[in-house]
Every structure is written in C-alpha cells, then in structure tokens.
mmCIF file with all atom_site columns, C-alpha atoms in Angstrom:
data_model
loop_
_atom_site.group_PDB
_atom_site.id
_atom_site.type_symbol
_atom_site.label_atom_id
_atom_site.label_alt_id
_atom_site.label_comp_id
_atom_site.label_asym_id
_atom_site.label_entity_id
_atom_site.label_seq_id
_atom_site.pdbx_PDB_ins_code
_atom_site.Cartn_x
_atom_site.Cartn_y
_atom_site.Cartn_z
_atom_site.occupancy
_atom_site.B_iso_or_equiv
_atom_site.pdbx_formal_charge
_atom_site.auth_seq_id
_atom_site.auth_comp_id
_atom_site.auth_asym_id
_atom_site.auth_atom_id
_atom_site.pdbx_PDB_model_num
ATOM 1   C CA . ILE A 1 1   ? 4.688   24.664  -0.632  1.00 48.00 ? 1   ILE A CA 1
ATOM 2   C CA . VAL A 1 2   ? 0.910   25.123  -0.351  1.00 48.00 ? 2   VAL A CA 1
ATOM 3   C CA . LYS A 1 3   ? 1.188   28.184  -2.657  1.00 53.00 ? 3   LYS A CA 1
ATOM 4   C CA . GLY A 1 4   ? 3.211   26.412  -5.110  1.00 53.00 ? 4   GLY A CA 1
ATOM 5   C CA . LEU A 1 5   ? 0.798   23.409  -4.964  1.00 51.00 ? 5   LEU A CA 1
ATOM 6   C CA . ILE A 1 6   ? -1.884  25.897  -5.964  1.00 51.00 ? 6   ILE A CA 1
ATOM 7   C CA . GLU A 1 7   ? -0.177  27.752  -8.682  1.00 58.00 ? 7   GLU A CA 1
ATOM 8   C CA . ALA A 1 8   ? 0.527   24.364  -10.241 1.00 53.00 ? 8   ALA A CA 1
ATOM 9   C CA . SER A 1 9   ? -2.863  23.210  -10.226 1.00 53.00 ? 9   SER A CA 1
ATOM 10  C CA . GLN A 1 10  ? -4.799  25.968  -10.987 1.00 55.00 ? 10  GLN A CA 1
ATOM 11  C CA . ARG A 1 11  ? -3.783  25.590  -14.878 1.00 55.00 ? 11  ARG A CA 1
ATOM 12  C CA . SER A 1 12  ? -5.752  22.475  -15.249 1.00 53.00 ? 12  SER A CA 1
ATOM 13  C CA . PHE A 1 13  ? -8.014  21.926  -11.754 1.00 56.00 ? 13  PHE A CA 1
ATOM 14  C CA . ARG A 1 14  ? -9.923  24.525  -9.532  1.00 64.00 ? 14  ARG A CA 1
ATOM 15  C CA . GLY A 1 15  ? -8.894  22.602  -6.307  1.00 67.00 ? 15  GLY A CA 1
ATOM 16  C CA . PHE A 1 16  ? -9.396  19.480  -4.703  1.00 69.00 ? 16  PHE A CA 1
ATOM 17  C CA . SER A 1 17  ? -12.105 18.538  -2.456  1.00 75.00 ? 17  SER A CA 1
ATOM 18  C CA . ARG A 1 18  ? -11.753 15.127  -1.545  1.00 84.00 ? 18  ARG A CA 1
ATOM 19  C CA . ALA A 1 19  ? -9.199  12.153  -1.705  1.00 90.00 ? 19  ALA A CA 1
ATOM 20  C CA . PHE A 1 20  ? -9.666  8.605   -2.673  1.00 94.00 ? 20  PHE A CA 1
ATOM 21  C CA . ALA A 1 21  ? -6.818  6.337   -0.936  1.00 93.00 ? 21  ALA A CA 1
ATOM 22  C CA . ILE A 1 22  ? -6.326  2.662   -2.290  1.00 94.00 ? 22  ILE A CA 1
ATOM 23  C CA . ASP A 1 23  ? -4.567  0.482   0.255   1.00 94.00 ? 23  ASP A CA 1
ATOM 24  C CA . TYR A 1 24  ? -2.647  -2.011  -2.587  1.00 96.00 ? 24  TYR A CA 1
ATOM 25  C CA . ARG A 1 25  ? -0.636  -4.674  -1.753  1.00 96.00 ? 25  ARG A CA 1
ATOM 26  C CA . LEU A 1 26  ? 3.065   -4.454  -0.852  1.00 95.00 ? 26  LEU A CA 1
ATOM 27  C CA . CYS A 1 27  ? 5.738   -6.476  -2.734  1.00 95.00 ? 27  CYS A CA 1
ATOM 28  C CA . THR A 1 28  ? 8.056   -8.465  -0.409  1.00 95.00 ? 28  THR A CA 1
ATOM 29  C CA . ALA A 1 29  ? 11.288  -10.769 -1.449  1.00 94.00 ? 29  ALA A CA 1
ATOM 30  C CA . GLU A 1 30  ? 13.379  -12.974 0.520   1.00 93.00 ? 30  GLU A CA 1
ATOM 31  C CA . PRO A 1 31  ? 14.576  -13.354 3.380   1.00 94.00 ? 31  PRO A CA 1
ATOM 32  C CA . TYR A 1 32  ? 10.810  -12.957 3.596   1.00 95.00 ? 32  TYR A CA 1
ATOM 33  C CA . PRO A 1 33  ? 8.187   -14.684 1.477   1.00 93.00 ? 33  PRO A CA 1
ATOM 34  C CA . VAL A 1 34  ? 7.908   -13.773 -1.963  1.00 93.00 ? 34  VAL A CA 1
ATOM 35  C CA . SER A 1 35  ? 4.447   -12.093 -2.762  1.00 95.00 ? 35  SER A CA 1
ATOM 36  C CA . ASN A 1 36  ? 2.612   -9.592  -4.550  1.00 96.00 ? 36  ASN A CA 1
ATOM 37  C CA . SER A 1 37  ? 5.399   -8.769  -7.467  1.00 94.00 ? 37  SER A CA 1
ATOM 38  C CA . PHE A 1 38  ? 4.548   -6.317  -10.231 1.00 93.00 ? 38  PHE A CA 1
ATOM 39  C CA . PRO A 1 39  ? 1.974   -5.876  -11.531 1.00 94.00 ? 39  PRO A CA 1
ATOM 40  C CA . ALA A 1 40  ? -0.048  -6.894  -8.144  1.00 96.00 ? 40  ALA A CA 1
ATOM 41  C CA . PRO A 1 41  ? 0.050   -3.418  -6.780  1.00 97.00 ? 41  PRO A CA 1
ATOM 42  C CA . LEU A 1 42  ? -0.640  -2.070  -10.268 1.00 97.00 ? 42  LEU A CA 1
ATOM 43  C CA . LEU A 1 43  ? -3.880  -4.450  -10.594 1.00 97.00 ? 43  LEU A CA 1
ATOM 44  C CA . ASP A 1 44  ? -4.913  -3.132  -7.210  1.00 98.00 ? 44  ASP A CA 1
ATOM 45  C CA . VAL A 1 45  ? -4.502  0.480   -8.164  1.00 98.00 ? 45  VAL A CA 1
ATOM 46  C CA . LEU A 1 46  ? -6.419  -0.331  -11.432 1.00 97.00 ? 46  LEU A CA 1
ATOM 47  C CA . ALA A 1 47  ? -9.523  -1.699  -9.667  1.00 97.00 ? 47  ALA A CA 1
ATOM 48  C CA . GLY A 1 48  ? -9.369  1.413   -7.526  1.00 97.00 ? 48  GLY A CA 1
ATOM 49  C CA . TYR A 1 49  ? -9.498  3.814   -10.798 1.00 97.00 ? 49  TYR A CA 1
ATOM 50  C CA . ARG A 1 50  ? -12.097 1.730   -12.288 1.00 96.00 ? 50  ARG A CA 1
ATOM 51  C CA . TYR A 1 51  ? -14.341 1.843   -9.191  1.00 96.00 ? 51  TYR A CA 1
ATOM 52  C CA . LEU A 1 52  ? -14.250 5.782   -9.485  1.00 96.00 ? 52  LEU A CA 1
ATOM 53  C CA . VAL A 1 53  ? -14.888 5.858   -12.940 1.00 96.00 ? 53  VAL A CA 1
ATOM 54  C CA . ASP A 1 54  ? -17.389 3.385   -13.709 1.00 95.00 ? 54  ASP A CA 1
ATOM 55  C CA . SER A 1 55  ? -18.978 2.957   -10.445 1.00 96.00 ? 55  SER A CA 1
ATOM 56  C CA . LEU A 1 56  ? -19.023 6.340   -9.173  1.00 96.00 ? 56  LEU A CA 1
ATOM 57  C CA . ASN A 1 57  ? -19.015 7.996   -12.346 1.00 96.00 ? 57  ASN A CA 1
ATOM 58  C CA . PHE A 1 58  ? -16.046 10.249  -11.929 1.00 95.00 ? 58  PHE A CA 1
ATOM 59  C CA . SER A 1 59  ? -14.796 11.664  -14.987 1.00 95.00 ? 59  SER A CA 1
ATOM 60  C CA . PRO A 1 60  ? -11.078 10.726  -15.653 1.00 96.00 ? 60  PRO A CA 1
ATOM 61  C CA . SER A 1 61  ? -10.638 14.351  -16.655 1.00 94.00 ? 61  SER A CA 1
ATOM 62  C CA . ASN A 1 62  ? -11.107 15.374  -13.106 1.00 93.00 ? 62  ASN A CA 1
ATOM 63  C CA . ILE A 1 63  ? -9.062  12.854  -11.236 1.00 95.00 ? 63  ILE A CA 1
ATOM 64  C CA . VAL A 1 64  ? -5.321  13.743  -10.278 1.00 95.00 ? 64  VAL A CA 1
ATOM 65  C CA . VAL A 1 65  ? -3.570  10.537  -9.430  1.00 97.00 ? 65  VAL A CA 1
ATOM 66  C CA . GLU A 1 66  ? -0.867  11.109  -6.888  1.00 96.00 ? 66  GLU A CA 1
ATOM 67  C CA . GLY A 1 67  ? 1.587   9.041   -4.899  1.00 96.00 ? 67  GLY A CA 1
ATOM 68  C CA . ASP A 1 68  ? 5.007   9.996   -2.955  1.00 95.00 ? 68  ASP A CA 1
ATOM 69  C CA . SER A 1 69  ? 8.048   7.739   -3.076  1.00 95.00 ? 69  SER A CA 1
ATOM 70  C CA . ALA A 1 70  ? 7.496   4.323   -4.129  1.00 94.00 ? 70  ALA A CA 1
ATOM 71  C CA . GLY A 1 71  ? 3.767   5.233   -4.604  1.00 96.00 ? 71  GLY A CA 1
ATOM 72  C CA . ALA A 1 72  ? 4.456   7.976   -6.959  1.00 97.00 ? 72  ALA A CA 1
ATOM 73  C CA . HIS A 1 73  ? 6.056   5.203   -8.902  1.00 97.00 ? 73  HIS A CA 1
ATOM 74  C CA . LEU A 1 74  ? 3.206   3.298   -8.699  1.00 97.00 ? 74  LEU A CA 1
ATOM 75  C CA . ALA A 1 75  ? 0.964   6.242   -9.694  1.00 98.00 ? 75  ALA A CA 1
ATOM 76  C CA . ILE A 1 76  ? 3.707   6.846   -12.956 1.00 98.00 ? 76  ILE A CA 1
ATOM 77  C CA . ALA A 1 77  ? 2.889   2.934   -13.940 1.00 97.00 ? 77  ALA A CA 1
ATOM 78  C CA . LEU A 1 78  ? -0.768  3.439   -13.306 1.00 98.00 ? 78  LEU A CA 1
ATOM 79  C CA . THR A 1 79  ? -0.829  6.782   -15.805 1.00 98.00 ? 79  THR A CA 1
ATOM 80  C CA . ARG A 1 80  ? 1.373   4.850   -18.403 1.00 97.00 ? 80  ARG A CA 1
ATOM 81  C CA . TYR A 1 81  ? -0.851  2.030   -18.171 1.00 97.00 ? 81  TYR A CA 1
ATOM 82  C CA . LEU A 1 82  ? -4.176  3.644   -18.842 1.00 97.00 ? 82  LEU A CA 1
ATOM 83  C CA . LEU A 1 83  ? -2.674  5.766   -21.754 1.00 96.00 ? 83  LEU A CA 1
ATOM 84  C CA . ALA A 1 84  ? -1.586  2.444   -23.386 1.00 94.00 ? 84  ALA A CA 1
ATOM 85  C CA . THR A 1 85  ? -4.683  0.219   -22.944 1.00 94.00 ? 85  THR A CA 1
ATOM 86  C CA . SER A 1 86  ? -8.252  0.401   -24.137 1.00 92.00 ? 86  SER A CA 1
ATOM 87  C CA . PHE A 1 87  ? -10.910 -0.636  -22.047 1.00 92.00 ? 87  PHE A CA 1
ATOM 88  C CA . PRO A 1 88  ? -14.183 -2.271  -23.828 1.00 90.00 ? 88  PRO A CA 1
ATOM 89  C CA . ASN A 1 89  ? -17.380 -1.465  -22.005 1.00 86.00 ? 89  ASN A CA 1
ATOM 90  C CA . SER A 1 90  ? -15.646 1.191   -19.445 1.00 90.00 ? 90  SER A CA 1
ATOM 91  C CA . ASN A 1 91  ? -15.387 4.829   -19.309 1.00 91.00 ? 91  ASN A CA 1
ATOM 92  C CA . MET A 1 92  ? -11.903 4.513   -18.169 1.00 94.00 ? 92  MET A CA 1
ATOM 93  C CA . ALA A 1 93  ? -8.819  6.759   -19.651 1.00 95.00 ? 93  ALA A CA 1
ATOM 94  C CA . GLY A 1 94  ? -5.883  8.605   -18.575 1.00 96.00 ? 94  GLY A CA 1
ATOM 95  C CA . PRO A 1 95  ? -6.314  10.795  -15.445 1.00 97.00 ? 95  PRO A CA 1
ATOM 96  C CA . GLY A 1 96  ? -6.356  14.805  -15.814 1.00 96.00 ? 96  GLY A CA 1
ATOM 97  C CA . GLY A 1 97  ? -3.091  15.118  -13.925 1.00 96.00 ? 97  GLY A CA 1
ATOM 98  C CA . LEU A 1 98  ? -0.501  13.674  -12.228 1.00 97.00 ? 98  LEU A CA 1
ATOM 99  C CA . LEU A 1 99  ? 1.341   14.472  -8.818  1.00 97.00 ? 99  LEU A CA 1
ATOM 100 C CA . CYS A 1 100 ? 4.370   12.846  -7.858  1.00 98.00 ? 100 CYS A CA 1
ATOM 101 C CA . ILE A 1 101 ? 6.307   13.442  -4.713  1.00 97.00 ? 101 ILE A CA 1
ATOM 102 C CA . SER A 1 102 ? 9.639   12.583  -4.650  1.00 97.00 ? 102 SER A CA 1
ATOM 103 C CA . PRO A 1 103 ? 9.290   9.634   -7.070  1.00 97.00 ? 103 PRO A CA 1
ATOM 104 C CA . SER A 1 104 ? 11.191  6.627   -6.993  1.00 95.00 ? 104 SER A CA 1
ATOM 105 C CA . THR A 1 105 ? 12.080  6.318   -10.729 1.00 95.00 ? 105 THR A CA 1
ATOM 106 C CA . ASP A 1 106 ? 15.058  4.436   -11.347 1.00 93.00 ? 106 ASP A CA 1
ATOM 107 C CA . TRP A 1 107 ? 15.273  0.896   -9.183  1.00 88.00 ? 107 TRP A CA 1
ATOM 108 C CA . ALA A 1 108 ? 17.828  -0.220  -11.403 1.00 85.00 ? 108 ALA A CA 1
ATOM 109 C CA . GLY A 1 109 ? 20.374  2.513   -10.291 1.00 86.00 ? 109 GLY A CA 1
ATOM 110 C CA . THR A 1 110 ? 21.384  3.062   -13.546 1.00 89.00 ? 110 THR A CA 1
ATOM 111 C CA . HIS A 1 111 ? 22.444  7.013   -12.553 1.00 87.00 ? 111 HIS A CA 1
ATOM 112 C CA . MET A 1 112 ? 25.643  5.741   -11.231 1.00 84.00 ? 112 MET A CA 1
ATOM 113 C CA . LEU A 1 113 ? 26.770  4.052   -14.568 1.00 79.00 ? 113 LEU A CA 1
ATOM 114 C CA . ASP A 1 114 ? 28.831  7.046   -15.104 1.00 74.00 ? 114 ASP A CA 1
ATOM 115 C CA . GLY A 1 115 ? 30.173  10.543  -13.769 1.00 73.00 ? 115 GLY A CA 1
ATOM 116 C CA . PRO A 1 116 ? 29.135  12.207  -11.009 1.00 81.00 ? 116 PRO A CA 1
ATOM 117 C CA . CYS A 1 117 ? 25.221  11.575  -9.374  1.00 90.00 ? 117 CYS A CA 1
ATOM 118 C CA . SER A 1 118 ? 23.195  12.399  -6.543  1.00 94.00 ? 118 SER A CA 1
ATOM 119 C CA . LEU A 1 119 ? 23.332  9.119   -5.291  1.00 87.00 ? 119 LEU A CA 1
ATOM 120 C CA . ARG A 1 120 ? 26.891  9.846   -4.558  1.00 88.00 ? 120 ARG A CA 1
ATOM 121 C CA . ASP A 1 121 ? 26.903  13.187  -3.853  1.00 91.00 ? 121 ASP A CA 1
ATOM 122 C CA . ASN A 1 122 ? 23.927  13.322  -1.365  1.00 92.00 ? 122 ASN A CA 1
ATOM 123 C CA . HIS A 1 123 ? 24.576  10.322  0.161   1.00 91.00 ? 123 HIS A CA 1
ATOM 124 C CA . ASP A 1 124 ? 24.959  12.261  3.730   1.00 92.00 ? 124 ASP A CA 1
ATOM 125 C CA . SER A 1 125 ? 22.246  14.526  2.931   1.00 92.00 ? 125 SER A CA 1
ATOM 126 C CA . ASP A 1 126 ? 19.447  12.160  2.518   1.00 93.00 ? 126 ASP A CA 1
ATOM 127 C CA . TRP A 1 127 ? 18.048  9.248   4.818   1.00 92.00 ? 127 TRP A CA 1
ATOM 128 C CA . VAL A 1 128 ? 17.447  6.680   1.883   1.00 90.00 ? 128 VAL A CA 1
ATOM 129 C CA . ALA A 1 129 ? 20.688  5.217   1.500   1.00 88.00 ? 129 ALA A CA 1
ATOM 130 C CA . GLY A 1 130 ? 19.608  1.673   2.717   1.00 85.00 ? 130 GLY A CA 1
ATOM 131 C CA . PHE A 1 131 ? 16.870  1.531   0.147   1.00 83.00 ? 131 PHE A CA 1
ATOM 132 C CA . ALA A 1 132 ? 18.992  3.075   -2.668  1.00 80.00 ? 132 ALA A CA 1
ATOM 133 C CA . SER A 1 133 ? 21.892  0.959   -2.351  1.00 80.00 ? 133 SER A CA 1
ATOM 134 C CA . SER A 1 134 ? 20.091  -2.491  -1.875  1.00 85.00 ? 134 SER A CA 1
ATOM 135 C CA . ASP A 1 135 ? 18.523  -4.866  -4.262  1.00 88.00 ? 135 ASP A CA 1
ATOM 136 C CA . TYR A 1 136 ? 15.739  -5.526  -2.287  1.00 91.00 ? 136 TYR A CA 1
ATOM 137 C CA . VAL A 1 137 ? 12.892  -3.439  -4.167  1.00 90.00 ? 137 VAL A CA 1
ATOM 138 C CA . PRO A 1 138 ? 14.036  -4.513  -7.617  1.00 89.00 ? 138 PRO A CA 1
ATOM 139 C CA . ARG A 1 139 ? 13.993  -8.263  -6.378  1.00 91.00 ? 139 ARG A CA 1
ATOM 140 C CA . ALA A 1 140 ? 10.369  -7.610  -4.519  1.00 93.00 ? 140 ALA A CA 1
ATOM 141 C CA . LEU A 1 141 ? 9.010   -5.784  -8.044  1.00 92.00 ? 141 LEU A CA 1
ATOM 142 C CA . LEU A 1 142 ? 10.102  -8.577  -9.714  1.00 90.00 ? 142 LEU A CA 1
ATOM 143 C CA . GLY A 1 143 ? 9.103   -12.076 -7.317  1.00 89.00 ? 143 GLY A CA 1
ATOM 144 C CA . HIS A 1 144 ? 9.875   -14.867 -9.928  1.00 83.00 ? 144 HIS A CA 1
ATOM 145 C CA . LEU A 1 145 ? 9.531   -12.796 -12.743 1.00 81.00 ? 145 LEU A CA 1
ATOM 146 C CA . PRO A 1 146 ? 12.736  -12.800 -15.678 1.00 78.00 ? 146 PRO A CA 1
ATOM 147 C CA . ASP A 1 147 ? 15.138  -9.794  -14.583 1.00 73.00 ? 147 ASP A CA 1
ATOM 148 C CA . SER A 1 148 ? 13.786  -6.994  -16.596 1.00 78.00 ? 148 SER A CA 1
ATOM 149 C CA . TYR A 1 149 ? 13.482  -3.981  -14.205 1.00 76.00 ? 149 TYR A CA 1
ATOM 150 C CA . ILE A 1 150 ? 16.532  -2.624  -15.644 1.00 85.00 ? 150 ILE A CA 1
ATOM 151 C CA . HIS A 1 151 ? 15.296  -1.976  -19.215 1.00 87.00 ? 151 HIS A CA 1
ATOM 152 C CA . ASN A 1 152 ? 11.316  -2.129  -18.193 1.00 89.00 ? 152 ASN A CA 1
ATOM 153 C CA . PRO A 1 153 ? 9.559   1.604   -18.630 1.00 92.00 ? 153 PRO A CA 1
ATOM 154 C CA . TYR A 1 154 ? 7.100   0.381   -15.875 1.00 93.00 ? 154 TYR A CA 1
ATOM 155 C CA . LEU A 1 155 ? 9.621   -0.945  -12.858 1.00 92.00 ? 155 LEU A CA 1
ATOM 156 C CA . SER A 1 156 ? 12.651  1.803   -13.806 1.00 93.00 ? 156 SER A CA 1
ATOM 157 C CA . PRO A 1 157 ? 10.816  4.762   -15.862 1.00 95.00 ? 157 PRO A CA 1
ATOM 158 C CA . ALA A 1 158 ? 13.742  6.800   -15.549 1.00 95.00 ? 158 ALA A CA 1
ATOM 159 C CA . SER A 1 159 ? 16.432  3.912   -16.211 1.00 93.00 ? 159 SER A CA 1
ATOM 160 C CA . ARG A 1 160 ? 19.378  5.367   -18.461 1.00 92.00 ? 160 ARG A CA 1
ATOM 161 C CA . VAL A 1 161 ? 19.338  2.321   -20.411 1.00 91.00 ? 161 VAL A CA 1
ATOM 162 C CA . ILE A 1 162 ? 15.861  2.454   -22.226 1.00 91.00 ? 162 ILE A CA 1
ATOM 163 C CA . GLU A 1 163 ? 16.098  2.960   -25.635 1.00 89.00 ? 163 GLU A CA 1
ATOM 164 C CA . SER A 1 164 ? 13.909  5.821   -26.769 1.00 91.00 ? 164 SER A CA 1
ATOM 165 C CA . PRO A 1 165 ? 12.554  6.579   -23.786 1.00 92.00 ? 165 PRO A CA 1
ATOM 166 C CA . ALA A 1 166 ? 10.278  9.400   -24.955 1.00 92.00 ? 166 ALA A CA 1
ATOM 167 C CA . ARG A 1 167 ? 7.834   6.899   -26.719 1.00 93.00 ? 167 ARG A CA 1
ATOM 168 C CA . PHE A 1 168 ? 7.029   5.598   -23.245 1.00 94.00 ? 168 PHE A CA 1
ATOM 169 C CA . PHE A 1 169 ? 5.589   9.089   -22.007 1.00 95.00 ? 169 PHE A CA 1
ATOM 170 C CA . THR A 1 170 ? 3.613   10.480  -24.985 1.00 96.00 ? 170 THR A CA 1
ATOM 171 C CA . ARG A 1 171 ? 0.260   12.036  -24.119 1.00 96.00 ? 171 ARG A CA 1
ATOM 172 C CA . PHE A 1 172 ? 0.968   12.087  -20.248 1.00 97.00 ? 172 PHE A CA 1
ATOM 173 C CA . PRO A 1 173 ? -1.311  14.400  -18.602 1.00 97.00 ? 173 PRO A CA 1
ATOM 174 C CA . TYR A 1 174 ? -0.310  17.565  -16.590 1.00 96.00 ? 174 TYR A CA 1
ATOM 175 C CA . THR A 1 175 ? 2.357   16.491  -14.294 1.00 97.00 ? 175 THR A CA 1
ATOM 176 C CA . CYS A 1 176 ? 3.541   17.857  -11.306 1.00 97.00 ? 176 CYS A CA 1
ATOM 177 C CA . ILE A 1 177 ? 6.887   16.381  -9.561  1.00 98.00 ? 177 ILE A CA 1
ATOM 178 C CA . ILE A 1 178 ? 8.095   17.709  -6.106  1.00 97.00 ? 178 ILE A CA 1
ATOM 179 C CA . ALA A 1 179 ? 11.725  17.066  -5.103  1.00 97.00 ? 179 ALA A CA 1
ATOM 180 C CA . GLY A 1 180 ? 13.972  17.733  -2.564  1.00 95.00 ? 180 GLY A CA 1
ATOM 181 C CA . GLY A 1 181 ? 17.749  19.286  -3.412  1.00 95.00 ? 181 GLY A CA 1
ATOM 182 C CA . ALA A 1 182 ? 19.185  17.056  -1.221  1.00 95.00 ? 182 ALA A CA 1
ATOM 183 C CA . GLU A 1 183 ? 17.754  13.860  -2.453  1.00 95.00 ? 183 GLU A CA 1
ATOM 184 C CA . GLN A 1 184 ? 19.917  10.964  -3.534  1.00 94.00 ? 184 GLN A CA 1
ATOM 185 C CA . THR A 1 185 ? 17.351  10.322  -6.142  1.00 94.00 ? 185 THR A CA 1
ATOM 186 C CA . ILE A 1 186 ? 16.886  13.708  -7.551  1.00 96.00 ? 186 ILE A CA 1
ATOM 187 C CA . ASP A 1 187 ? 18.708  12.860  -10.458 1.00 96.00 ? 187 ASP A CA 1
ATOM 188 C CA . ALA A 1 188 ? 16.451  10.052  -11.823 1.00 95.00 ? 188 ALA A CA 1
ATOM 189 C CA . MET A 1 189 ? 13.277  12.420  -11.042 1.00 97.00 ? 189 MET A CA 1
ATOM 190 C CA . ALA A 1 190 ? 14.728  15.080  -13.378 1.00 97.00 ? 190 ALA A CA 1
ATOM 191 C CA . THR A 1 191 ? 15.370  12.443  -15.859 1.00 96.00 ? 191 THR A CA 1
ATOM 192 C CA . PHE A 1 192 ? 11.991  11.275  -15.620 1.00 97.00 ? 192 PHE A CA 1
ATOM 193 C CA . ALA A 1 193 ? 10.697  14.985  -15.804 1.00 97.00 ? 193 ALA A CA 1
ATOM 194 C CA . ASP A 1 194 ? 12.837  15.525  -18.996 1.00 97.00 ? 194 ASP A CA 1
ATOM 195 C CA . ARG A 1 195 ? 11.563  12.185  -20.827 1.00 97.00 ? 195 ARG A CA 1
ATOM 196 C CA . VAL A 1 196 ? 7.688   13.317  -20.130 1.00 97.00 ? 196 VAL A CA 1
ATOM 197 C CA . ARG A 1 197 ? 8.799   16.759  -21.171 1.00 97.00 ? 197 ARG A CA 1
ATOM 198 C CA . ASP A 1 198 ? 10.247  15.076  -24.738 1.00 96.00 ? 198 ASP A CA 1
ATOM 199 C CA . GLY A 1 199 ? 7.314   12.509  -24.948 1.00 96.00 ? 199 GLY A CA 1
ATOM 200 C CA . SER A 1 200 ? 4.069   15.001  -24.021 1.00 96.00 ? 200 SER A CA 1
ATOM 201 C CA . GLY A 1 201 ? 5.538   18.637  -24.217 1.00 96.00 ? 201 GLY A CA 1
ATOM 202 C CA . LYS A 1 202 ? 7.651   21.101  -22.338 1.00 95.00 ? 202 LYS A CA 1
ATOM 203 C CA . SER A 1 203 ? 4.078   22.663  -20.845 1.00 95.00 ? 203 SER A CA 1
ATOM 204 C CA . THR A 1 204 ? 3.255   19.518  -19.633 1.00 96.00 ? 204 THR A CA 1
ATOM 205 C CA . VAL A 1 205 ? 5.341   19.260  -16.580 1.00 97.00 ? 205 VAL A CA 1
ATOM 206 C CA . THR A 1 206 ? 6.336   21.623  -13.563 1.00 97.00 ? 206 THR A CA 1
ATOM 207 C CA . TRP A 1 207 ? 9.015   20.940  -11.495 1.00 97.00 ? 207 TRP A CA 1
ATOM 208 C CA . LEU A 1 208 ? 9.215   21.976  -8.322  1.00 96.00 ? 208 LEU A CA 1
ATOM 209 C CA . ALA A 1 209 ? 12.591  21.483  -6.333  1.00 96.00 ? 209 ALA A CA 1
ATOM 210 C CA . TYR A 1 210 ? 13.177  22.778  -2.901  1.00 94.00 ? 210 TYR A CA 1
ATOM 211 C CA . GLU A 1 211 ? 17.038  23.428  -2.193  1.00 92.00 ? 211 GLU A CA 1
ATOM 212 C CA . ASP A 1 212 ? 18.201  21.105  0.735   1.00 92.00 ? 212 ASP A CA 1
ATOM 213 C CA . ALA A 1 213 ? 15.141  19.216  1.399   1.00 94.00 ? 213 ALA A CA 1
ATOM 214 C CA . ILE A 1 214 ? 15.335  15.901  1.743   1.00 94.00 ? 214 ILE A CA 1
ATOM 215 C CA . HIS A 1 215 ? 13.728  12.364  0.397   1.00 95.00 ? 215 HIS A CA 1
ATOM 216 C CA . ASP A 1 216 ? 9.753   13.047  0.776   1.00 94.00 ? 216 ASP A CA 1
ATOM 217 C CA . PHE A 1 217 ? 10.456  16.073  3.038   1.00 93.00 ? 217 PHE A CA 1
ATOM 218 C CA . LEU A 1 218 ? 6.528   16.840  3.461   1.00 89.00 ? 218 LEU A CA 1
ATOM 219 C CA . ALA A 1 219 ? 5.772   13.925  5.093   1.00 87.00 ? 219 ALA A CA 1
ATOM 220 C CA . PHE A 1 220 ? 8.128   15.522  7.994   1.00 86.00 ? 220 PHE A CA 1
ATOM 221 C CA . GLU A 1 221 ? 6.634   18.228  10.170  1.00 82.00 ? 221 GLU A CA 1
ATOM 222 C CA . TRP A 1 222 ? 9.959   18.843  11.687  1.00 82.00 ? 222 TRP A CA 1
ATOM 223 C CA . HIS A 1 223 ? 11.048  19.810  7.908   1.00 76.00 ? 223 HIS A CA 1
ATOM 224 C CA . GLU A 1 224 ? 10.369  23.453  8.014   1.00 74.00 ? 224 GLU A CA 1
ATOM 225 C CA . PRO A 1 225 ? 10.685  25.921  6.087   1.00 72.00 ? 225 PRO A CA 1
ATOM 226 C CA . GLU A 1 226 ? 10.927  23.934  2.877   1.00 64.00 ? 226 GLU A CA 1
#
C-alpha cells in the first residue's frame, strides 16, 4: 500500500513531511441531543484550512486534504466548498490534492434503489452494516434542517438521484481514492470517482481498490497483506 501511495502522489507531490489534524465537531441525533449538524463540521475544517493558508502561509497547492470514512466525506465537502467559493482578503483556494480512504459518499443509500449492489453483496464480508442500514448518520448530519441529503451533493456526493452530477465536481485537484473490494460501500465510491473523472478529467483520479479488503482496512494492523 505504501508503494501505491507513493506512486500515486509522485505525479503532483514530492512527498509528505507533516500533517495537520483537525478536531472537528461531531454530529449527533436522537436518542442523543441533536447537535453539530451540517455544516458545523465543515466550518471547523474550513477554519483549520484558513489557519494553514492565511496564518501559516502555506500555499494551497502544497496542501493535500485527506480523510477516511466519514472523514473522507468531510474532506470531499471541504474541497467542493473551496472550489465553489471566493474568499475576499484571503489567499484561500482549492487544495493541491485530495486523498480519500474508504470515503462515505452515499448516505442516502441510493445505490440500493435498483439491481445488485455492494451494500447487499458485501453485507457478510464487511463490518459497517450497522452504519449502512441505519438512518442515524443522515439524521445527525441534517439535525433540524429540511430533509435534503438525498439530493444534496455535499451530504451525498454519490447519490444516484442528483441531476447532472458532474457539474458539482469540476476543477477538482488530483484525487486518490483507496477502497476495499469487500466493502459494502465500494459501489458508491466508484460512482464518486466517475463523477470526478467526468467533471475534472480522467487523469484527475487514481482509483486503488484492494481485493477482499474491508472498510478502512488501513486502520487495522491485522489486515495484512492488503
């Protein structure tokens, strides 16, 4: 995996020497108190990004935004927002790269609407069935907002019911997506990869899928050799 990451990054970056991690707010929903719904986490990572650019004077082109699972979902949202927004009196712009490890891209579950899908086919090979089949995360993201996550490219960037989805993923930076072949949500990840290719060009995306690997397998030292 290290070799794959190095090869994927060499096209745009010489290497990584440090990381900046953001302790962003986490969404909660009933039966817990409803708090920190979207866009609260996005505002937190946006503040961190601005700190890097405007306070520490990092060039956006030298920043790689990275996340895994729900964190990768947030990394995608941050990248989209940076590309769609102008920031007066700031040097903020889109990052030089985006690294998504097992990104959660279809909280609406629209890949189950028709035909076979990895949510069903990989139910017994992955460990995220409790998350994939529950409406807790969509409810936590929305909080008291109107029910819009099915059509919202920020909340469900791979939703199959979004019209003309490629228009939401133009000018994306070099993007590397790492997935496990045994993941329940790999179909949605592939849909997201296709949308970035359609919106920003085929050469923008490197897709690394590892046979029989589970969700977020890089976090599990016992999951070798993948």
